[in-house]
């Protein structure tokens, strides 16, 4: 099939634009979107204080992430507070430093096909990650909201949300995250015990939707006593 003139022009244009310039555009767009996501999550009580961290993949080869700087109130982020980070967690754009948990973002970005990774720290995830730690995870099933997860077509779906023991050794914890993703490639997220939810999506809007779905279901479990 012949390519249209417009498609050929776009391909030629993308080849002539330097990677660094494309990254700058993607970085700016991701930072602006994550600012709005942060405001919304903060208003819902999912990233209070300085909790939570967000990232978006702006390049896969080489791997580059736009990620929140550490110690910030996610309800009043600005685009200037985002960093560009490489696959070794080195900051190559922006002022500040990423959270130690940036290594978990890199583990996820390397382990699944993702365009964005969002970490929240809600009351519901904190409660459930503690009460179900001995079981190794939480089973979510029978809820219509499950169909909001990418690839899920029925409320009869059983979503397993693994719970990993938290650690201050992010290198070791990152390896356990990588192992979990290899062993359970179809999961949409996981919990760190006493620490909160990590989820992802092929893009920022999908990742945001997954946070909303999983946070909703965890709140239902706690409020209903079903947990």
Coordinates of C-alpha atoms in Angstrom, one line a residue:
X1 CA 0.0 0.0 0.0
X2 CA 1.4 3.4 -1.0
X3 CA 1.8 6.0 1.8
X4 CA 0.0 9.3 1.4
X5 CA 2.0 12.4 0.8
X6 CA 1.0 13.7 4.3
X7 CA 2.3 10.5 5.9
X8 CA 5.5 10.6 4.0
X9 CA 6.0 14.3 5.0
X10 CA 5.4 13.5 8.7
X11 CA 7.9 10.6 8.6
X12 CA 10.5 12.7 6.9
X13 CA 9.9 15.5 9.3
X14 CA 10.3 13.2 12.4
X15 CA 13.6 11.9 10.9
X16 CA 14.9 15.5 10.5
X17 CA 14.0 16.7 14.0
X18 CA 16.8 15.8 16.4
X19 CA 15.9 13.4 19.3
X20 CA 16.7 16.1 21.8
X21 CA 14.2 18.5 20.3
X22 CA 11.5 15.8 20.2
X23 CA 12.3 15.0 23.9
X24 CA 11.9 18.7 24.8
X25 CA 8.4 18.8 23.3
X26 CA 7.3 15.5 24.9
X27 CA 8.8 16.6 28.2
X28 CA 6.9 19.8 28.2
X29 CA 3.6 18.1 27.3
X30 CA 4.0 15.4 29.9
X31 CA 4.9 17.9 32.7
X32 CA 1.9 20.0 31.9
X33 CA -0.4 17.0 32.0
X34 CA 1.1 15.6 35.2
X35 CA 0.6 19.0 36.9
X36 CA -3.2 18.7 36.3
X37 CA -3.2 15.0 37.3
X38 CA -1.5 15.9 40.6
X39 CA -4.1 18.6 41.4
X40 CA -6.9 16.1 40.9
X41 CA -5.3 13.3 42.9
X42 CA -4.5 15.7 45.7
X43 CA -8.1 16.9 45.8
X44 CA -9.2 13.3 46.2
X45 CA -6.8 12.7 49.1
X46 CA -4.6 10.3 47.2
X47 CA -1.3 12.2 47.4
X48 CA -1.4 14.3 50.6
X49 CA 1.7 15.9 52.1
X50 CA 4.6 15.1 49.9
X51 CA 3.5 11.6 49.1
X52 CA 3.2 10.1 45.6
X53 CA 5.3 10.4 42.5
X54 CA 4.5 10.5 38.8
X55 CA 6.4 9.8 35.6
X56 CA 5.9 9.7 31.9
X57 CA 8.0 8.0 29.3
X58 CA 9.2 10.6 26.7
X59 CA 11.6 8.2 24.9
X60 CA 11.9 4.5 24.8
X61 CA 15.2 4.2 23.0
X62 CA 17.1 5.5 24.9
X63 CA 14.8 5.3 27.9
X64 CA 14.0 8.8 29.2
X65 CA 11.4 9.7 31.9
X66 CA 9.8 13.0 32.9
X67 CA 9.4 12.6 36.6
X68 CA 8.5 14.6 39.7
X69 CA 11.3 16.0 41.8
X70 CA 11.3 14.7 45.4
X71 CA 9.6 16.3 48.4
X72 CA 6.9 18.3 46.6
X73 CA 3.2 19.0 47.3
X74 CA 1.5 17.3 44.4
X75 CA -1.5 19.6 44.7
X76 CA 0.5 22.6 43.5
X77 CA 3.1 21.2 41.1
X78 CA 4.5 23.4 38.3
X79 CA 6.1 22.2 35.0
X80 CA 9.4 23.6 36.2
X81 CA 9.5 21.0 39.1
X82 CA 9.8 18.0 36.7
X83 CA 13.0 16.4 35.8
X84 CA 14.2 14.4 32.8
X85 CA 15.9 11.2 33.9
X86 CA 17.8 8.6 32.0
X87 CA 17.8 4.8 32.4
X88 CA 20.5 5.0 35.2
X89 CA 18.4 7.5 37.2
X90 CA 20.7 10.4 36.2
X91 CA 19.0 13.8 35.9
X92 CA 19.7 15.3 32.4
X93 CA 17.2 18.1 32.5
X94 CA 15.8 20.2 35.4
X95 CA 16.7 21.3 38.9
X96 CA 16.4 19.1 41.9
X97 CA 16.6 15.4 42.4
X98 CA 14.2 12.5 41.9
X99 CA 12.8 10.5 44.8
X100 CA 14.7 7.3 45.7
X101 CA 11.6 5.5 44.3
X102 CA 12.5 6.7 40.8
X103 CA 14.3 3.3 40.6
X104 CA 10.9 1.6 40.8
X105 CA 9.6 3.8 37.9
X106 CA 12.6 2.6 35.9
X107 CA 11.9 -1.0 36.8
X108 CA 8.3 -0.7 35.7
X109 CA 9.2 1.2 32.5
X110 CA 11.7 -1.6 31.7
X111 CA 9.3 -4.4 32.6
X112 CA 6.0 -3.5 30.9
X113 CA 4.9 -1.6 27.8
X114 CA 4.1 1.6 29.4
X115 CA 3.9 5.3 28.7
X116 CA 3.2 6.6 32.2
X117 CA 3.6 5.4 35.8
X118 CA 1.6 6.9 38.7
X119 CA 2.1 6.3 42.5
X120 CA -0.6 7.3 45.0
X121 CA -0.6 6.9 48.8
X122 CA -4.3 6.8 49.8
X123 CA -5.9 5.8 53.1
X124 CA -7.5 2.8 51.3
X125 CA -4.3 1.4 49.8
X126 CA -2.4 1.9 53.1
X127 CA -5.1 0.0 55.1
X128 CA -5.4 -2.9 52.6
X129 CA -1.7 -3.3 52.0
X130 CA -1.3 -3.9 55.7
X131 CA -4.3 -6.1 56.3
X132 CA -3.6 -8.3 53.3
X133 CA 0.2 -8.4 53.4
X134 CA 0.2 -12.0 54.7
X135 CA -1.9 -13.1 51.7
X136 CA 0.6 -11.6 49.3
X137 CA -2.1 -9.5 47.5
X138 CA -5.7 -8.6 47.1
X139 CA -8.2 -10.2 44.7
X140 CA -10.6 -7.8 43.1
X141 CA -13.5 -9.4 41.3
X142 CA -17.2 -9.1 40.6
X143 CA -17.2 -5.3 40.2
X144 CA -18.4 -3.5 37.1
X145 CA -15.7 -0.9 37.6
X146 CA -13.1 -3.6 36.7
X147 CA -14.0 -3.0 33.0
X148 CA -12.2 0.3 33.2
X149 CA -8.9 -1.5 33.3
X150 CA -7.3 -1.9 29.9
X151 CA -8.1 -5.3 28.3
X152 CA -10.8 -6.2 30.9
X153 CA -14.2 -7.0 29.3
X154 CA -16.3 -8.4 32.1
X155 CA -17.1 -7.8 35.7
X156 CA -16.3 -11.5 36.3
X157 CA -12.6 -10.7 35.8
X158 CA -10.4 -11.4 38.7
X159 CA -7.7 -8.8 39.1
X160 CA -4.8 -9.7 41.4
X161 CA -3.1 -6.8 43.1
X162 CA 0.2 -8.0 44.6
X163 CA 1.5 -6.6 47.8
X164 CA 5.3 -6.3 48.1
X165 CA 7.0 -5.7 51.4
X166 CA 8.3 -2.2 51.5
X167 CA 12.1 -1.4 51.8
X168 CA 14.4 1.5 51.9
X169 CA 16.8 -0.5 49.7
X170 CA 15.4 0.7 46.3
X171 CA 17.8 -1.4 44.3
X172 CA 16.6 -4.6 46.0
X173 CA 13.0 -3.5 45.9
X174 CA 13.3 -2.6 42.2
X175 CA 14.5 -6.2 41.5
X176 CA 11.5 -7.6 43.3
X177 CA 9.2 -5.3 41.3
X178 CA 10.9 -6.6 38.1
X179 CA 10.4 -10.2 39.2
X180 CA 6.7 -9.5 40.0
X181 CA 6.1 -8.1 36.6
X182 CA 7.8 -11.1 34.9
X183 CA 5.8 -13.5 37.0
X184 CA 2.4 -11.7 36.6
X185 CA 2.6 -9.9 33.3
X186 CA -1.2 -9.2 33.1
X187 CA -1.5 -7.2 36.3
X188 CA -2.4 -3.5 36.2
X189 CA -0.7 -2.4 39.4
X190 CA 0.8 -3.5 42.8
X191 CA 0.9 -2.3 46.4
X192 CA 3.8 -1.6 48.6
X193 CA 3.0 -2.5 52.2
X194 CA 2.1 0.5 54.2
X195 CA 3.1 2.7 51.3
X196 CA 0.5 2.8 48.5
X197 CA -0.3 1.9 44.9
X198 CA 1.7 1.8 41.7
X199 CA 0.0 1.5 38.4
X200 CA 0.7 2.4 34.8
X201 CA -0.8 2.7 31.3
X202 CA 0.2 3.1 27.7
X203 CA -0.3 6.8 28.1
X204 CA -1.1 9.3 30.8
X205 CA -4.8 9.2 30.5
X206 CA -4.9 5.4 30.7
X207 CA -2.6 5.4 33.8
X208 CA -4.9 8.0 35.4
X209 CA -7.9 5.9 34.7
X210 CA -6.2 2.9 36.3
X211 CA -5.6 4.9 39.4
X212 CA -9.2 6.0 39.5
X213 CA -10.5 2.4 39.1
X214 CA -8.2 0.8 41.6
X215 CA -8.5 3.5 44.2
X216 CA -12.3 3.2 43.8
X217 CA -12.3 -0.5 44.3
X218 CA -10.0 -0.4 47.3
X219 CA -12.2 2.2 48.9
X220 CA -15.3 0.0 48.3
X221 CA -13.5 -2.9 50.0
X222 CA -12.6 -0.9 53.1
X223 CA -15.9 0.9 53.4
X224 CA -18.1 -2.2 52.8
X225 CA -16.1 -4.4 55.2
X226 CA -15.6 -6.9 52.3
X227 CA -11.9 -6.8 52.9

